Every structure is written in C-alpha cells, then in structure tokens.
CSV table of C-alpha atoms in Angstrom, one decimal:
chain,number,residue,atom,x,y,z
F,1,UNK,CA,-3.5,35.1,122.0
F,2,UNK,CA,-5.2,36.1,118.7
F,3,UNK,CA,-3.3,36.8,115.6
F,4,UNK,CA,-4.8,38.9,112.9
F,5,UNK,CA,-4.1,38.4,109.2
F,6,UNK,CA,-4.7,41.1,106.7
F,7,UNK,CA,-4.7,40.0,103.1
F,8,UNK,CA,-5.0,42.0,99.9
F,9,UNK,CA,-5.3,39.8,96.8
F,10,UNK,CA,-4.5,36.1,96.7
F,11,UNK,CA,-3.0,33.8,99.3
F,12,UNK,CA,-1.4,30.4,98.5
F,13,UNK,CA,-1.0,28.1,101.4
F,14,UNK,CA,0.4,24.5,101.2
F,15,UNK,CA,-0.7,22.2,103.9
F,16,UNK,CA,-3.1,24.9,105.2
F,17,UNK,CA,-4.7,24.1,108.5
F,18,UNK,CA,-7.0,26.6,110.3
F,19,UNK,CA,-8.1,26.0,113.9
F,20,UNK,CA,-9.9,29.3,113.9
F,21,UNK,CA,-12.4,31.0,111.6
F,22,UNK,CA,-10.6,34.0,110.0
F,23,UNK,CA,-11.7,33.7,106.5
F,24,UNK,CA,-14.3,36.3,105.6
F,25,UNK,CA,-15.7,38.2,102.6
F,26,UNK,CA,-12.7,40.5,102.5
F,27,UNK,CA,-10.5,37.6,101.4
F,28,UNK,CA,-10.7,37.4,97.6
F,29,UNK,CA,-9.0,34.1,97.2
F,30,UNK,CA,-7.1,31.6,99.5
F,31,UNK,CA,-5.8,28.4,97.9
F,32,UNK,CA,-4.8,25.4,100.0
F,33,UNK,CA,-3.5,22.5,98.0
F,34,UNK,CA,-6.6,21.8,95.7
F,35,UNK,CA,-9.2,23.8,97.6
F,36,UNK,CA,-9.8,27.5,97.0
F,37,UNK,CA,-11.8,29.7,99.4
F,38,UNK,CA,-13.3,32.4,97.2
F,39,UNK,CA,-15.5,35.4,98.1
F,40,UNK,CA,-17.9,34.9,101.0
F,41,UNK,CA,-16.2,31.8,102.2
F,42,UNK,CA,-17.3,29.5,99.3
F,43,UNK,CA,-15.1,26.4,99.0
F,44,UNK,CA,-14.1,25.5,95.4
F,45,UNK,CA,-12.1,22.4,94.5
F,46,UNK,CA,-9.5,22.6,91.7
F,47,UNK,CA,-10.6,20.8,88.5
F,48,UNK,CA,-7.1,19.4,88.3
F,49,UNK,CA,-8.1,16.9,91.0
F,50,UNK,CA,-11.4,15.9,89.3
F,51,UNK,CA,-12.0,12.5,87.9
F,52,UNK,CA,-14.7,10.9,85.8
F,53,UNK,CA,-15.8,7.3,85.1
F,54,UNK,CA,-18.6,5.4,83.4
F,55,UNK,CA,-20.0,2.4,85.0
F,56,UNK,CA,-20.1,-0.8,82.9
F,57,UNK,CA,-22.7,-3.5,82.8
F,58,UNK,CA,-25.1,-2.7,85.7
F,59,UNK,CA,-25.8,-0.2,88.5
F,60,UNK,CA,-24.1,-2.6,90.9
F,61,UNK,CA,-20.8,-2.6,89.0
F,62,UNK,CA,-18.0,-1.1,91.0
F,63,UNK,CA,-15.9,1.8,89.6
F,64,UNK,CA,-12.5,3.3,90.1
F,65,UNK,CA,-12.5,7.1,90.2
F,66,UNK,CA,-9.4,8.6,91.9
F,67,UNK,CA,-10.2,12.3,92.3
F,68,UNK,CA,-11.0,14.5,95.3
F,69,UNK,CA,-14.1,15.3,93.3
F,70,UNK,CA,-15.7,13.6,90.4
F,71,UNK,CA,-18.6,12.4,88.3
F,72,UNK,CA,-19.8,8.8,87.9
F,73,UNK,CA,-22.0,8.0,84.9
F,74,UNK,CA,-24.1,5.0,85.8
F,75,UNK,CA,-25.2,2.1,83.6
F,76,UNK,CA,-28.6,2.5,82.1
F,77,UNK,CA,-29.6,-0.9,83.4
F,78,UNK,CA,-33.1,-1.2,84.8
F,79,UNK,CA,-33.7,-0.7,88.6
F,80,UNK,CA,-37.0,-2.2,89.7
F,81,UNK,CA,-39.6,-0.1,91.6
F,82,UNK,CA,-38.7,-0.2,95.3
F,83,UNK,CA,-35.3,-1.8,94.7
F,84,UNK,CA,-31.9,-0.6,96.0
F,85,UNK,CA,-28.5,-1.4,94.7
F,86,UNK,CA,-25.1,-0.6,96.1
F,87,UNK,CA,-21.8,-0.2,94.3
F,88,UNK,CA,-18.2,0.5,95.4
F,89,UNK,CA,-16.2,3.5,94.3
F,90,UNK,CA,-12.5,2.7,94.6
F,91,UNK,CA,-10.8,6.0,95.3
F,92,UNK,CA,-7.2,6.6,96.5
F,93,UNK,CA,-8.2,10.0,97.9
F,94,UNK,CA,-10.1,8.3,100.7
F,95,UNK,CA,-7.5,8.0,103.4
F,96,UNK,CA,-9.6,7.6,106.6
F,97,UNK,CA,-12.9,6.2,107.6
F,98,UNK,CA,-13.5,9.7,109.1
F,99,UNK,CA,-13.5,11.3,105.6
F,100,UNK,CA,-16.9,12.7,104.6
F,101,UNK,CA,-18.2,11.8,101.1
F,102,UNK,CA,-20.9,14.1,99.6
F,103,UNK,CA,-22.9,12.8,96.7
F,104,UNK,CA,-25.8,14.2,94.6
F,105,UNK,CA,-27.4,13.4,91.3
F,106,UNK,CA,-26.3,16.0,88.7
F,107,UNK,CA,-28.4,14.8,85.8
F,108,UNK,CA,-30.3,12.0,84.0
F,109,UNK,CA,-32.8,11.2,86.8
F,110,UNK,CA,-36.5,11.1,86.3
F,111,UNK,CA,-38.0,13.6,88.7
F,112,UNK,CA,-38.6,12.2,92.2
F,113,UNK,CA,-37.5,8.7,91.3
F,114,UNK,CA,-34.1,8.1,93.0
F,115,UNK,CA,-32.6,8.6,96.4
F,116,UNK,CA,-28.9,8.0,97.1
F,117,UNK,CA,-26.6,7.9,100.0
F,118,UNK,CA,-23.1,6.9,101.0
F,119,UNK,CA,-23.5,3.7,103.0
F,120,UNK,CA,-19.9,2.8,103.8
F,121,UNK,CA,-16.5,4.6,103.9
F,122,UNK,CA,-13.3,2.6,104.0
F,123,UNK,CA,-9.7,3.5,103.4
F,124,UNK,CA,-9.5,3.6,99.6
F,125,UNK,CA,-13.2,3.3,98.8
F,126,UNK,CA,-16.8,4.2,99.6
F,127,UNK,CA,-20.1,2.6,98.8
F,128,UNK,CA,-23.1,4.4,97.2
F,129,UNK,CA,-26.6,2.9,97.6
F,130,UNK,CA,-29.1,4.0,94.9
F,131,UNK,CA,-32.8,3.4,95.5
F,132,UNK,CA,-35.7,3.6,93.1
F,133,UNK,CA,-38.6,5.2,94.9
F,134,UNK,CA,-40.6,5.9,91.8
F,135,UNK,CA,-43.9,4.5,90.6
F,136,UNK,CA,-42.3,2.0,88.2
F,137,UNK,CA,-39.0,0.5,87.1
F,138,UNK,CA,-36.4,3.0,85.8
F,139,UNK,CA,-33.5,2.7,83.4
F,140,UNK,CA,-32.0,6.1,83.6
F,141,UNK,CA,-28.3,6.9,83.0
F,142,UNK,CA,-27.5,9.0,86.0
F,143,UNK,CA,-24.6,11.4,86.4
F,144,UNK,CA,-23.5,11.4,90.1
F,145,UNK,CA,-21.3,14.1,91.5
F,146,UNK,CA,-19.1,13.4,94.5
F,147,UNK,CA,-16.7,15.3,96.7
F,148,UNK,CA,-14.4,14.1,99.5
F,149,UNK,CA,-13.8,16.2,102.6
F,150,UNK,CA,-10.8,15.0,104.5
F,151,UNK,CA,-11.2,14.8,108.3
F,152,UNK,CA,-8.2,14.4,110.5
C-alpha cells in the first residue's frame, strides 16, 4: 500500500532510504546525512564532507582525498600529445566497488585538450585516467571535481 507524506518546511532524516520516488518540487529541503534534496529534486552535498588535495610531482602521482565530494588540483607536469596517465585517489568514502564516482574538470584546462574518466573503483580508492587529445603537449594545472554516489 502507498503511504503519502506531506511536508511543510524542512525534513531531517538520518540513514534515509527511499524505495519510491516521493520527492517533488513541493519539498523545500530534505537532508539525509550529508545530502540535501532542495527545490525541484536537486541533490546537494554538504560542504562539511568536502575534501581538497594538490597533486605533487607529476600527473601520475597518487593522492589521498577523503571526502564524499572534493577537488584535486593536478601537477602542472607536461602531458604529451596523445598520451594518457592514470593516478589513484585514495578515499575512505569509497566502501564498495558498486559506488559510482563522477568526475569533471572544473578549471585550468586548455579548451578541448583533455578527456578524463574513472577507470577503476576499489574499496578505499578509485583511479582517474587523464588523456591529452590536443594538438600539442600540455602542462596545465587542472582542478578536478569529484563526487561519490554510494550504491548498496
């Protein structure tokens, strides 16, 4: 049987699990641990669970960045035209190989030069592969955003 929930204002829910879709535009705010659902069903992570790190030495140097969301500032080391490099992000928020990691370049990239993808997810870490698809070598300092979606 269906259960309706009418909410006015904010809802705080610890260990929130929803097997049905009841969140709609009439819900102003629903907070579940570190995720907030705001108007129109937009998911928003709390900045309290954000982490930042700067990569040392080269674009293949691994980093530790323990946040559900975060930013990785890469080394400015040169990446040759047509080359790809992978690095490991150690992160204690990755608790399953089913977790989904979303990455994008926030800033620092020369237009149409780089592609990036997550190429491995392990408990406690994930790998990012960065490729230079540009016309020449590039030595940009990139800022990479990431977010972890936990999948049970």
